[in-house]
């Protein structure tokens, strides 16, 4: 990884006992978190990130001023539940006997099982902090090779067990949740030991990689050889190759490197029917419908992806951040559209709305010197007074350029000259970098919010260019309106960014937070609001999801978005490849029980008031 | 009246019209602070819109003999928008406002507007807003703009018919006050439709000022309501329906009631077929004589806004059927049948809301009672149980003294404003004339006040009648009654406002009303009329008796016009057949061969009644007509 990356830079191998390194009831590393110190100054603990060890003096004001939180009103998480408080495992003796005959490592430890019972939606964390899961996996297995995966799947199939594959656990779709009424033994198949790069082919620029490797480790190992995949989803510290394929992931630098489906040359998946793969490593193929596309986005319902062959690229010689400020969001959208039209998007280009831009400002660390704050003041004066930008309207595009030095410079010039046509002002490298820092910090910040009655979530969509602006406006209005109707007593925080550009449209990413103090049913209300927002997105011409996927949280809209024949096709594949429903996560296809589709797993948990 | 403020009084308090108008204005702004566009900028934006470019290229691609070139079509587009667009300018609003307030203060006693107007209109700050007033008079839109001005609400952009276009001065003034002109009909003129839609929708989506139009399309001459027109409404709704170009649109129903209409005699003459004078400046000057009289009080009621989203989106939810338009770019959109149905149903919902929010003035009640039995002389007793009105949620404004039931003073005081229609001494009597047409004209003017009330009462009346008609051996039969009720709502669908699909609910509500107020009582063998309440029940039974008889008369004349061997007939020329029927009835009346007192009243001569009776035939299918004749006799 290049040195100016704001993410964690230390080499970290995810251990089998994940809870030793990672929080059991929150995001990320145990040693890293945002917290308010005695003087209510926010500090970032640990030393993994560029922001680590710094003080953020403005965050408290944002926290109190924008979202109405109070330092006195705390909603701390419950202590870790003991093993006997967690659901008892359902044990299939036959399976266990057969498993013991193999050399596959496994665990029946309650905390290991709990760790793999969930992803990272607000609801799941709410359960961890304040409630209890009704159903968690009954055993965790750690295969280390394709053969071991095949063994597990066939044992599960023979002995009538269910399997839920587990990669990085960063799912935000309830995809990892065990169906409540699954009475078979549920095996959580953790892929973290399948973490090797099998080979690198420098002629064809491809690499075959086991599916359990996480993004950070993959890039680090390839980097040592002078290569990268360029696939950097926001969750890349933890999310794995298998998970990317299974959810159709998208990385922030997809403009330069492509999304996962563009990077994928070949994959191997172990299914109840057997192992599926193709016979050649070719750049493109006309061979009937592409079987890769059955697997891409299958969300663990068909089998376990054991490895994938990806395209790789030589590491770029130069990487540079940048940013542009626009007087209004509409100007920014026009700029993004123009960049897409000219097909000259830098590796990453994102447009933050005013709310997110201001939030970025709230994350500023203690300005190191008098001079710095003087310069900041001067900049503000220039932008608002001389250029006439309205502070409540300003938004910013953040940029990452990668390539050879001279190409990067030329590219920069081009982008800044386009920006100028839409009243954009270059706003410096630092602001650009801050923007990207926000994306990994936000997940940690959510945990901080949890401590103060604030719940937050992100959701995303994609839309054609001509509907982008209206969609964002509509969704924000919808959030505001539904929250008010639902009885939320504090101003909500909603923010959008245009986070990927395409020829025919864009990906839009929303943050949404509410202060639920005073509500007894926060999760239920939150889910109603998010569902209303999704209805609004769909009615405004947006997709069900751009890269998060469907899981169980969005399956209720499947019929409406792809029609019954669409669902029929997906079911037909599932029925052929997994007739006994071994891969029983229940993702994608709507359950026949309508309540099950709509109810949050945390619905029943009341807030403590 | 409680809950209402008097505009004229407030202006007097603020030092008179001049000071009132010269005040510095800070109008309520939309929170989104979209850039303000000049009228010319709006025109340019419309002409440069994606939609217009798309339609123009479609027109150019069409195989046709005339082969228009792009320049011609663009010139045509320019012409259309120039003819259409408003030229809003606050200077002129102030000028006109001054003149109007001067005039209004002399001819009106009070102009009341509801005091919670600001609560209802605060929606302007957040959403595109459409004002929907009832259309009874040319005064309607002037009054609304004046009230908006008074309350610092952005003045509306008003859709007006092209009637005024021939008077360049007046039309200029209207444009300056935010009016824009649309043709009365433009059928399949693609270019016109595109410009019209784009123009209207840009106003909505930019929401700097509210939009205003008349859902009835034109002034109702009878003071009943005209059936809702869907052109403007669907154009507004389209913005929401084609993939949510906006998150919601709010409609504010505005109900206006006049104690005495300026156009009173004009309307009744027009209804009798005495031609409407073409709007002209000299005509307006002549109208000055009108201005020496008193026209009583006016009520302007800005009701609670109705959310389009809550009606369309939340009840039906987004689904492939209503998101199919998402497969087109946002500038290509056509409403499908279902969507059109939804809008139609929505239009009735709004219109009924508007009618029910009318503040009824005593003259309407007095006229209802006077006309209940057709006599030329009346006593001052009100033959109505005022509780009936309360029960039907009619809000009445009683200006004089107590709410004295059947008080002579009350009747006399309220008739003073209407001395042109009545003699008050020695007995209350309609002004009669040797000329039958003139008498009819006076009578029909009177009807217009009665008509303000009809939509409140029609359901209870029809249900009562249907219950009576359905009785077999003195037992009232509810199911049969419902069938009769539904049939009645269809036959008289042009006279009243019934929301399609609401028949069962309306029937149930009124049925419950009849039972709960003990007009009918349930006995072992069925329903029975409560003899202690018979008077009240009979009021409902006879309320529309004249109208039934008028229809019967019209159909009997019509029947004579049809060749006997035909089962069904085709009405080739609506207008001439209506005229023909009117002439025949008129001649019969003149010759004295029929006693109009007994069978029908002067409303039978109204072209509106005859027209409605004739046109409804094609709606319900002529075969069913015979049935109706039998039933009413």
PDB file of N, CA and C in Angstrom, chain A residues 390 392-393 464 466-468 470-471 473-482 485 532-542 557 559-563, chain B residues 30-34 50 126-128 205 240-248 250 307 309-310 313 317-320 323 325-332:
ATOM      1  N   UNK A 390     -22.486  29.934  -1.168  1.00  0.00           N
ATOM      2  CA  UNK A 390     -23.310  29.945   0.036  1.00  0.00           C
ATOM      3  C   UNK A 390     -22.868  28.780   0.920  1.00  0.00           C
ATOM      4  N   UNK A 392     -24.189  27.109   3.130  1.00  0.00           N
ATOM      5  CA  UNK A 392     -25.166  26.041   3.326  1.00  0.00           C
ATOM      6  C   UNK A 392     -25.442  25.266   2.039  1.00  0.00           C
ATOM      7  N   UNK A 393     -24.785  25.644   0.960  1.00  0.00           N
ATOM      8  CA  UNK A 393     -25.044  24.981  -0.321  1.00  0.00           C
ATOM      9  C   UNK A 393     -23.794  24.300  -0.897  1.00  0.00           C
ATOM     10  N   UNK A 464     -30.134   6.318 -13.611  1.00  0.00           N
ATOM     11  CA  UNK A 464     -29.695   6.999 -14.824  1.00  0.00           C
ATOM     12  C   UNK A 464     -29.397   8.469 -14.527  1.00  0.00           C
ATOM     13  N   UNK A 466     -30.224  11.305 -15.744  1.00  0.00           N
ATOM     14  CA  UNK A 466     -31.254  12.344 -15.710  1.00  0.00           C
ATOM     15  C   UNK A 466     -32.138  12.246 -14.475  1.00  0.00           C
ATOM     16  N   UNK A 467     -31.983  11.188 -13.704  1.00  0.00           N
ATOM     17  CA  UNK A 467     -32.827  11.073 -12.502  1.00  0.00           C
ATOM     18  C   UNK A 467     -32.034  11.250 -11.204  1.00  0.00           C
ATOM     19  N   UNK A 468     -30.726  11.410 -11.328  1.00  0.00           N
ATOM     20  CA  UNK A 468     -29.881  11.433 -10.126  1.00  0.00           C
ATOM     21  C   UNK A 468     -30.289  12.542  -9.154  1.00  0.00           C
ATOM     22  N   UNK A 470     -33.021  14.439  -8.900  1.00  0.00           N
ATOM     23  CA  UNK A 470     -34.375  14.322  -8.350  1.00  0.00           C
ATOM     24  C   UNK A 470     -34.438  13.201  -7.322  1.00  0.00           C
ATOM     25  N   UNK A 471     -33.781  12.095  -7.647  1.00  0.00           N
ATOM     26  CA  UNK A 471     -33.820  10.960  -6.722  1.00  0.00           C
ATOM     27  C   UNK A 471     -33.257  11.348  -5.351  1.00  0.00           C
ATOM     28  N   UNK A 473     -32.964  14.325  -4.012  1.00  0.00           N
ATOM     29  CA  UNK A 473     -33.871  15.263  -3.345  1.00  0.00           C
ATOM     30  C   UNK A 473     -35.068  14.526  -2.759  1.00  0.00           C
ATOM     31  N   UNK A 474     -35.644  13.647  -3.566  1.00  0.00           N
ATOM     32  CA  UNK A 474     -36.832  12.910  -3.116  1.00  0.00           C
ATOM     33  C   UNK A 474     -36.541  12.063  -1.885  1.00  0.00           C
ATOM     34  N   UNK A 475     -35.417  11.368  -1.922  1.00  0.00           N
ATOM     35  CA  UNK A 475     -35.113  10.470  -0.811  1.00  0.00           C
ATOM     36  C   UNK A 475     -34.886  11.266   0.471  1.00  0.00           C
ATOM     37  N   UNK A 476     -34.189  12.374   0.348  1.00  0.00           N
ATOM     38  CA  UNK A 476     -33.955  13.180   1.557  1.00  0.00           C
ATOM     39  C   UNK A 476     -35.280  13.690   2.124  1.00  0.00           C
ATOM     40  N   UNK A 477     -36.139  14.155   1.210  1.00  0.00           N
ATOM     41  CA  UNK A 477     -37.445  14.641   1.673  1.00  0.00           C
ATOM     42  C   UNK A 477     -38.225  13.505   2.317  1.00  0.00           C
ATOM     43  N   UNK A 478     -38.140  12.349   1.685  1.00  0.00           N
ATOM     44  CA  UNK A 478     -38.874  11.195   2.182  1.00  0.00           C
ATOM     45  C   UNK A 478     -38.387  10.824   3.579  1.00  0.00           C
ATOM     46  N   UNK A 479     -37.075  10.819   3.783  1.00  0.00           N
ATOM     47  CA  UNK A 479     -36.521  10.471   5.097  1.00  0.00           C
ATOM     48  C   UNK A 479     -37.019  11.449   6.155  1.00  0.00           C
ATOM     49  N   UNK A 480     -36.979  12.718   5.786  1.00  0.00           N
ATOM     50  CA  UNK A 480     -37.381  13.751   6.717  1.00  0.00           C
ATOM     51  C   UNK A 480     -38.841  13.579   7.107  1.00  0.00           C
ATOM     52  N   UNK A 481     -39.637  13.361   6.079  1.00  0.00           N
ATOM     53  CA  UNK A 481     -41.074  13.305   6.270  1.00  0.00           C
ATOM     54  C   UNK A 481     -41.487  12.055   7.044  1.00  0.00           C
ATOM     55  N   UNK A 482     -40.935  10.901   6.634  1.00  0.00           N
ATOM     56  CA  UNK A 482     -41.323   9.670   7.328  1.00  0.00           C
ATOM     57  C   UNK A 482     -40.839   9.696   8.765  1.00  0.00           C
ATOM     58  N   UNK A 485     -43.223  11.802  10.725  1.00  0.00           N
ATOM     59  CA  UNK A 485     -44.489  11.103  10.931  1.00  0.00           C
ATOM     60  C   UNK A 485     -44.354   9.957  11.926  1.00  0.00           C
ATOM     61  N   UNK A 532     -39.425   3.031   3.462  1.00  0.00           N
ATOM     62  CA  UNK A 532     -40.065   4.128   2.727  1.00  0.00           C
ATOM     63  C   UNK A 532     -39.063   4.766   1.782  1.00  0.00           C
ATOM     64  N   UNK A 533     -37.826   4.909   2.254  1.00  0.00           N
ATOM     65  CA  UNK A 533     -36.792   5.497   1.398  1.00  0.00           C
ATOM     66  C   UNK A 533     -36.534   4.605   0.191  1.00  0.00           C
ATOM     67  N   UNK A 534     -36.564   3.281   0.399  1.00  0.00           N
ATOM     68  CA  UNK A 534     -36.329   2.369  -0.726  1.00  0.00           C
ATOM     69  C   UNK A 534     -37.483   2.439  -1.717  1.00  0.00           C
ATOM     70  N   UNK A 535     -38.700   2.528  -1.211  1.00  0.00           N
ATOM     71  CA  UNK A 535     -39.847   2.716  -2.108  1.00  0.00           C
ATOM     72  C   UNK A 535     -39.657   3.983  -2.939  1.00  0.00           C
ATOM     73  N   UNK A 536     -39.216   5.003  -2.256  1.00  0.00           N
ATOM     74  CA  UNK A 536     -39.015   6.281  -2.937  1.00  0.00           C
ATOM     75  C   UNK A 536     -37.935   6.137  -4.020  1.00  0.00           C
ATOM     76  N   UNK A 537     -36.847   5.456  -3.679  1.00  0.00           N
ATOM     77  CA  UNK A 537     -35.766   5.248  -4.641  1.00  0.00           C
ATOM     78  C   UNK A 537     -36.307   4.535  -5.874  1.00  0.00           C
ATOM     79  N   UNK A 538     -37.056   3.482  -5.636  1.00  0.00           N
ATOM     80  CA  UNK A 538     -37.549   2.686  -6.768  1.00  0.00           C
ATOM     81  C   UNK A 538     -38.512   3.502  -7.616  1.00  0.00           C
ATOM     82  N   UNK A 539     -39.388   4.243  -6.953  1.00  0.00           N
ATOM     83  CA  UNK A 539     -40.335   5.064  -7.715  1.00  0.00           C
ATOM     84  C   UNK A 539     -39.623   6.183  -8.455  1.00  0.00           C
ATOM     85  N   UNK A 540     -38.465   6.586  -7.966  1.00  0.00           N
ATOM     86  CA  UNK A 540     -37.720   7.660  -8.626  1.00  0.00           C
ATOM     87  C   UNK A 540     -36.784   7.128  -9.697  1.00  0.00           C
ATOM     88  N   UNK A 541     -36.845   5.844  -9.956  1.00  0.00           N
ATOM     89  CA  UNK A 541     -36.058   5.285 -11.055  1.00  0.00           C
ATOM     90  C   UNK A 541     -34.716   4.712 -10.627  1.00  0.00           C
ATOM     91  N   UNK A 542     -34.542   4.462  -9.333  1.00  0.00           N
ATOM     92  CA  UNK A 542     -33.283   3.897  -8.867  1.00  0.00           C
ATOM     93  C   UNK A 542     -33.370   2.386  -8.752  1.00  0.00           C
ATOM     94  N   UNK A 557     -38.582  -6.645  -2.179  1.00  0.00           N
ATOM     95  CA  UNK A 557     -38.775  -5.855  -3.408  1.00  0.00           C
ATOM     96  C   UNK A 557     -38.417  -6.632  -4.680  1.00  0.00           C
ATOM     97  N   UNK A 559     -39.718  -9.156  -6.339  1.00  0.00           N
ATOM     98  CA  UNK A 559     -40.788  -9.392  -7.296  1.00  0.00           C
ATOM     99  C   UNK A 559     -41.057  -8.148  -8.121  1.00  0.00           C
ATOM    100  N   UNK A 560     -41.064  -7.044  -7.409  1.00  0.00           N
ATOM    101  CA  UNK A 560     -41.380  -5.780  -8.034  1.00  0.00           C
ATOM    102  C   UNK A 560     -40.278  -5.322  -8.989  1.00  0.00           C
ATOM    103  N   UNK A 561     -39.032  -5.702  -8.685  1.00  0.00           N
ATOM    104  CA  UNK A 561     -37.950  -5.158  -9.499  1.00  0.00           C
ATOM    105  C   UNK A 561     -37.526  -6.070 -10.644  1.00  0.00           C
ATOM    106  N   UNK A 562     -37.698  -7.389 -10.515  1.00  0.00           N
ATOM    107  CA  UNK A 562     -37.322  -8.230 -11.657  1.00  0.00           C
ATOM    108  C   UNK A 562     -38.494  -9.086 -12.145  1.00  0.00           C
ATOM    109  N   UNK A 563     -39.617  -9.011 -11.480  1.00  0.00           N
ATOM    110  CA  UNK A 563     -40.793  -9.737 -11.949  1.00  0.00           C
ATOM    111  C   UNK A 563     -40.759 -11.209 -11.589  1.00  0.00           C
TER     112      UNK A 563
ATOM    113  N   UNK B  30     -39.646  29.278  -0.620  1.00  0.00           N
ATOM    114  CA  UNK B  30     -39.392  27.842  -0.542  1.00  0.00           C
ATOM    115  C   UNK B  30     -38.019  27.611   0.079  1.00  0.00           C
ATOM    116  N   UNK B  31     -37.929  26.590   0.943  1.00  0.00           N
ATOM    117  CA  UNK B  31     -36.672  26.381   1.654  1.00  0.00           C
ATOM    118  C   UNK B  31     -35.526  25.979   0.732  1.00  0.00           C
ATOM    119  N   UNK B  32     -35.865  25.444  -0.426  1.00  0.00           N
ATOM    120  CA  UNK B  32     -34.790  24.982  -1.301  1.00  0.00           C
ATOM    121  C   UNK B  32     -34.068  26.120  -2.001  1.00  0.00           C
ATOM    122  N   UNK B  33     -34.654  27.272  -1.955  1.00  0.00           N
ATOM    123  CA  UNK B  33     -34.018  28.468  -2.534  1.00  0.00           C
ATOM    124  C   UNK B  33     -33.544  28.232  -3.955  1.00  0.00           C
ATOM    125  N   UNK B  34     -34.441  27.762  -4.759  1.00  0.00           N
ATOM    126  CA  UNK B  34     -34.049  27.587  -6.158  1.00  0.00           C
ATOM    127  C   UNK B  34     -33.915  28.957  -6.803  1.00  0.00           C
ATOM    128  N   UNK B  50     -35.592  19.195 -22.936  1.00  0.00           N
ATOM    129  CA  UNK B  50     -35.436  17.897 -23.614  1.00  0.00           C
ATOM    130  C   UNK B  50     -36.742  17.471 -24.265  1.00  0.00           C
ATOM    131  N   UNK B 126     -42.167  23.957   1.380  1.00  0.00           N
ATOM    132  CA  UNK B 126     -41.461  22.692   1.175  1.00  0.00           C
ATOM    133  C   UNK B 126     -41.784  21.968  -0.122  1.00  0.00           C
ATOM    134  N   UNK B 127     -42.991  22.165  -0.635  1.00  0.00           N
ATOM    135  CA  UNK B 127     -43.395  21.336  -1.771  1.00  0.00           C
ATOM    136  C   UNK B 127     -44.019  22.183  -2.871  1.00  0.00           C
ATOM    137  N   UNK B 128     -43.965  21.671  -4.096  1.00  0.00           N
ATOM    138  CA  UNK B 128     -44.746  22.308  -5.153  1.00  0.00           C
ATOM    139  C   UNK B 128     -46.214  22.314  -4.724  1.00  0.00           C
ATOM    140  N   UNK B 205     -41.977  22.276 -10.661  1.00  0.00           N
ATOM    141  CA  UNK B 205     -40.746  21.714 -10.119  1.00  0.00           C
ATOM    142  C   UNK B 205     -39.807  22.810  -9.636  1.00  0.00           C
ATOM    143  N   UNK B 240     -45.186  13.962 -10.922  1.00  0.00           N
ATOM    144  CA  UNK B 240     -44.952  13.025  -9.835  1.00  0.00           C
ATOM    145  C   UNK B 240     -44.914  11.596 -10.359  1.00  0.00           C
ATOM    146  N   UNK B 241     -45.781  11.304 -11.299  1.00  0.00           N
ATOM    147  CA  UNK B 241     -45.929   9.914 -11.734  1.00  0.00           C
ATOM    148  C   UNK B 241     -44.814   9.441 -12.645  1.00  0.00           C
ATOM    149  N   UNK B 242     -44.237  10.347 -13.429  1.00  0.00           N
ATOM    150  CA  UNK B 242     -43.174   9.846 -14.299  1.00  0.00           C
ATOM    151  C   UNK B 242     -41.881   9.786 -13.498  1.00  0.00           C
ATOM    152  N   UNK B 243     -41.829   8.799 -12.630  1.00  0.00           N
ATOM    153  CA  UNK B 243     -40.610   8.542 -11.888  1.00  0.00           C
ATOM    154  C   UNK B 243     -40.266   9.644 -10.932  1.00  0.00           C
ATOM    155  N   UNK B 244     -41.272  10.180 -10.266  1.00  0.00           N
ATOM    156  CA  UNK B 244     -41.019  11.119  -9.181  1.00  0.00           C
ATOM    157  C   UNK B 244     -40.039  12.219  -9.560  1.00  0.00           C
ATOM    158  N   UNK B 245     -40.445  13.035 -10.488  1.00  0.00           N
ATOM    159  CA  UNK B 245     -39.611  14.205 -10.745  1.00  0.00           C
ATOM    160  C   UNK B 245     -39.696  15.142  -9.543  1.00  0.00           C
ATOM    161  N   UNK B 246     -40.704  14.951  -8.731  1.00  0.00           N
ATOM    162  CA  UNK B 246     -40.733  15.656  -7.454  1.00  0.00           C
ATOM    163  C   UNK B 246     -41.276  14.672  -6.427  1.00  0.00           C
ATOM    164  N   UNK B 247     -40.989  14.937  -5.165  1.00  0.00           N
ATOM    165  CA  UNK B 247     -41.328  13.945  -4.152  1.00  0.00           C
ATOM    166  C   UNK B 247     -42.812  13.962  -3.834  1.00  0.00           C
ATOM    167  N   UNK B 248     -43.417  15.114  -3.998  1.00  0.00           N
ATOM    168  CA  UNK B 248     -44.845  15.211  -3.718  1.00  0.00           C
ATOM    169  C   UNK B 248     -45.360  16.510  -4.328  1.00  0.00           C
ATOM    170  N   UNK B 250     -48.646  19.159  -3.427  1.00  0.00           N
ATOM    171  CA  UNK B 250     -49.772  19.402  -2.529  1.00  0.00           C
ATOM    172  C   UNK B 250     -50.844  20.229  -3.229  1.00  0.00           C
ATOM    173  N   UNK B 307     -52.102  15.740  -0.082  1.00  0.00           N
ATOM    174  CA  UNK B 307     -50.861  15.250  -0.667  1.00  0.00           C
ATOM    175  C   UNK B 307     -51.159  14.245  -1.772  1.00  0.00           C
ATOM    176  N   UNK B 309     -48.975  12.343  -3.099  1.00  0.00           N
ATOM    177  CA  UNK B 309     -48.221  11.141  -2.758  1.00  0.00           C
ATOM    178  C   UNK B 309     -49.013  10.224  -1.830  1.00  0.00           C
ATOM    179  N   UNK B 310     -49.627  10.849  -0.823  1.00  0.00           N
ATOM    180  CA  UNK B 310     -50.343  10.014   0.128  1.00  0.00           C
ATOM    181  C   UNK B 310     -51.513   9.297  -0.535  1.00  0.00           C
ATOM    182  N   UNK B 313     -49.362   7.148  -3.914  1.00  0.00           N
ATOM    183  CA  UNK B 313     -48.172   6.340  -3.671  1.00  0.00           C
ATOM    184  C   UNK B 313     -48.399   5.386  -2.512  1.00  0.00           C
ATOM    185  N   UNK B 317     -48.687   1.962  -3.655  1.00  0.00           N
ATOM    186  CA  UNK B 317     -47.302   1.533  -3.592  1.00  0.00           C
ATOM    187  C   UNK B 317     -46.691   1.502  -4.971  1.00  0.00           C
ATOM    188  N   UNK B 318     -45.389   1.621  -5.055  1.00  0.00           N
ATOM    189  CA  UNK B 318     -44.756   1.553  -6.362  1.00  0.00           C
ATOM    190  C   UNK B 318     -44.752   0.104  -6.818  1.00  0.00           C
ATOM    191  N   UNK B 319     -45.022  -0.120  -8.047  1.00  0.00           N
ATOM    192  CA  UNK B 319     -45.037  -1.487  -8.558  1.00  0.00           C
ATOM    193  C   UNK B 319     -44.644  -1.434 -10.023  1.00  0.00           C
ATOM    194  N   UNK B 320     -44.372  -2.600 -10.610  1.00  0.00           N
ATOM    195  CA  UNK B 320     -43.966  -2.563 -12.016  1.00  0.00           C
ATOM    196  C   UNK B 320     -45.009  -1.836 -12.875  1.00  0.00           C
ATOM    197  N   UNK B 323     -44.352   1.783 -12.525  1.00  0.00           N
ATOM    198  CA  UNK B 323     -42.987   2.263 -12.746  1.00  0.00           C
ATOM    199  C   UNK B 323     -42.509   1.932 -14.156  1.00  0.00           C
ATOM    200  N   UNK B 325     -42.932   3.455 -16.706  1.00  0.00           N
ATOM    201  CA  UNK B 325     -42.410   4.645 -17.370  1.00  0.00           C
ATOM    202  C   UNK B 325     -40.936   4.877 -17.062  1.00  0.00           C
ATOM    203  N   UNK B 326     -40.423   4.178 -16.052  1.00  0.00           N
ATOM    204  CA  UNK B 326     -39.013   4.342 -15.719  1.00  0.00           C
ATOM    205  C   UNK B 326     -38.113   3.748 -16.801  1.00  0.00           C
ATOM    206  N   UNK B 327     -38.713   2.993 -17.709  1.00  0.00           N
ATOM    207  CA  UNK B 327     -37.906   2.429 -18.790  1.00  0.00           C
ATOM    208  C   UNK B 327     -37.749   3.418 -19.941  1.00  0.00           C
ATOM    209  N   UNK B 328     -38.360   4.578 -19.802  1.00  0.00           N
ATOM    210  CA  UNK B 328     -38.145   5.652 -20.770  1.00  0.00           C
ATOM    211  C   UNK B 328     -37.295   6.731 -20.124  1.00  0.00           C
ATOM    212  N   UNK B 329     -36.622   7.533 -20.982  1.00  0.00           N
ATOM    213  CA  UNK B 329     -35.987   8.708 -20.381  1.00  0.00           C
ATOM    214  C   UNK B 329     -37.071   9.593 -19.775  1.00  0.00           C
ATOM    215  N   UNK B 330     -36.675  10.439 -18.852  1.00  0.00           N
ATOM    216  CA  UNK B 330     -37.685  11.118 -18.048  1.00  0.00           C
ATOM    217  C   UNK B 330     -38.551  12.076 -18.866  1.00  0.00           C
ATOM    218  N   UNK B 331     -38.142  12.438 -20.073  1.00  0.00           N
ATOM    219  CA  UNK B 331     -38.971  13.383 -20.823  1.00  0.00           C
ATOM    220  C   UNK B 331     -39.986  12.684 -21.734  1.00  0.00           C
ATOM    221  N   UNK B 332     -39.931  11.363 -21.786  1.00  0.00           N
ATOM    222  CA  UNK B 332     -40.961  10.649 -22.546  1.00  0.00           C
ATOM    223  C   UNK B 332     -41.879   9.949 -21.560  1.00  0.00           C
TER     224      UNK B 332
END
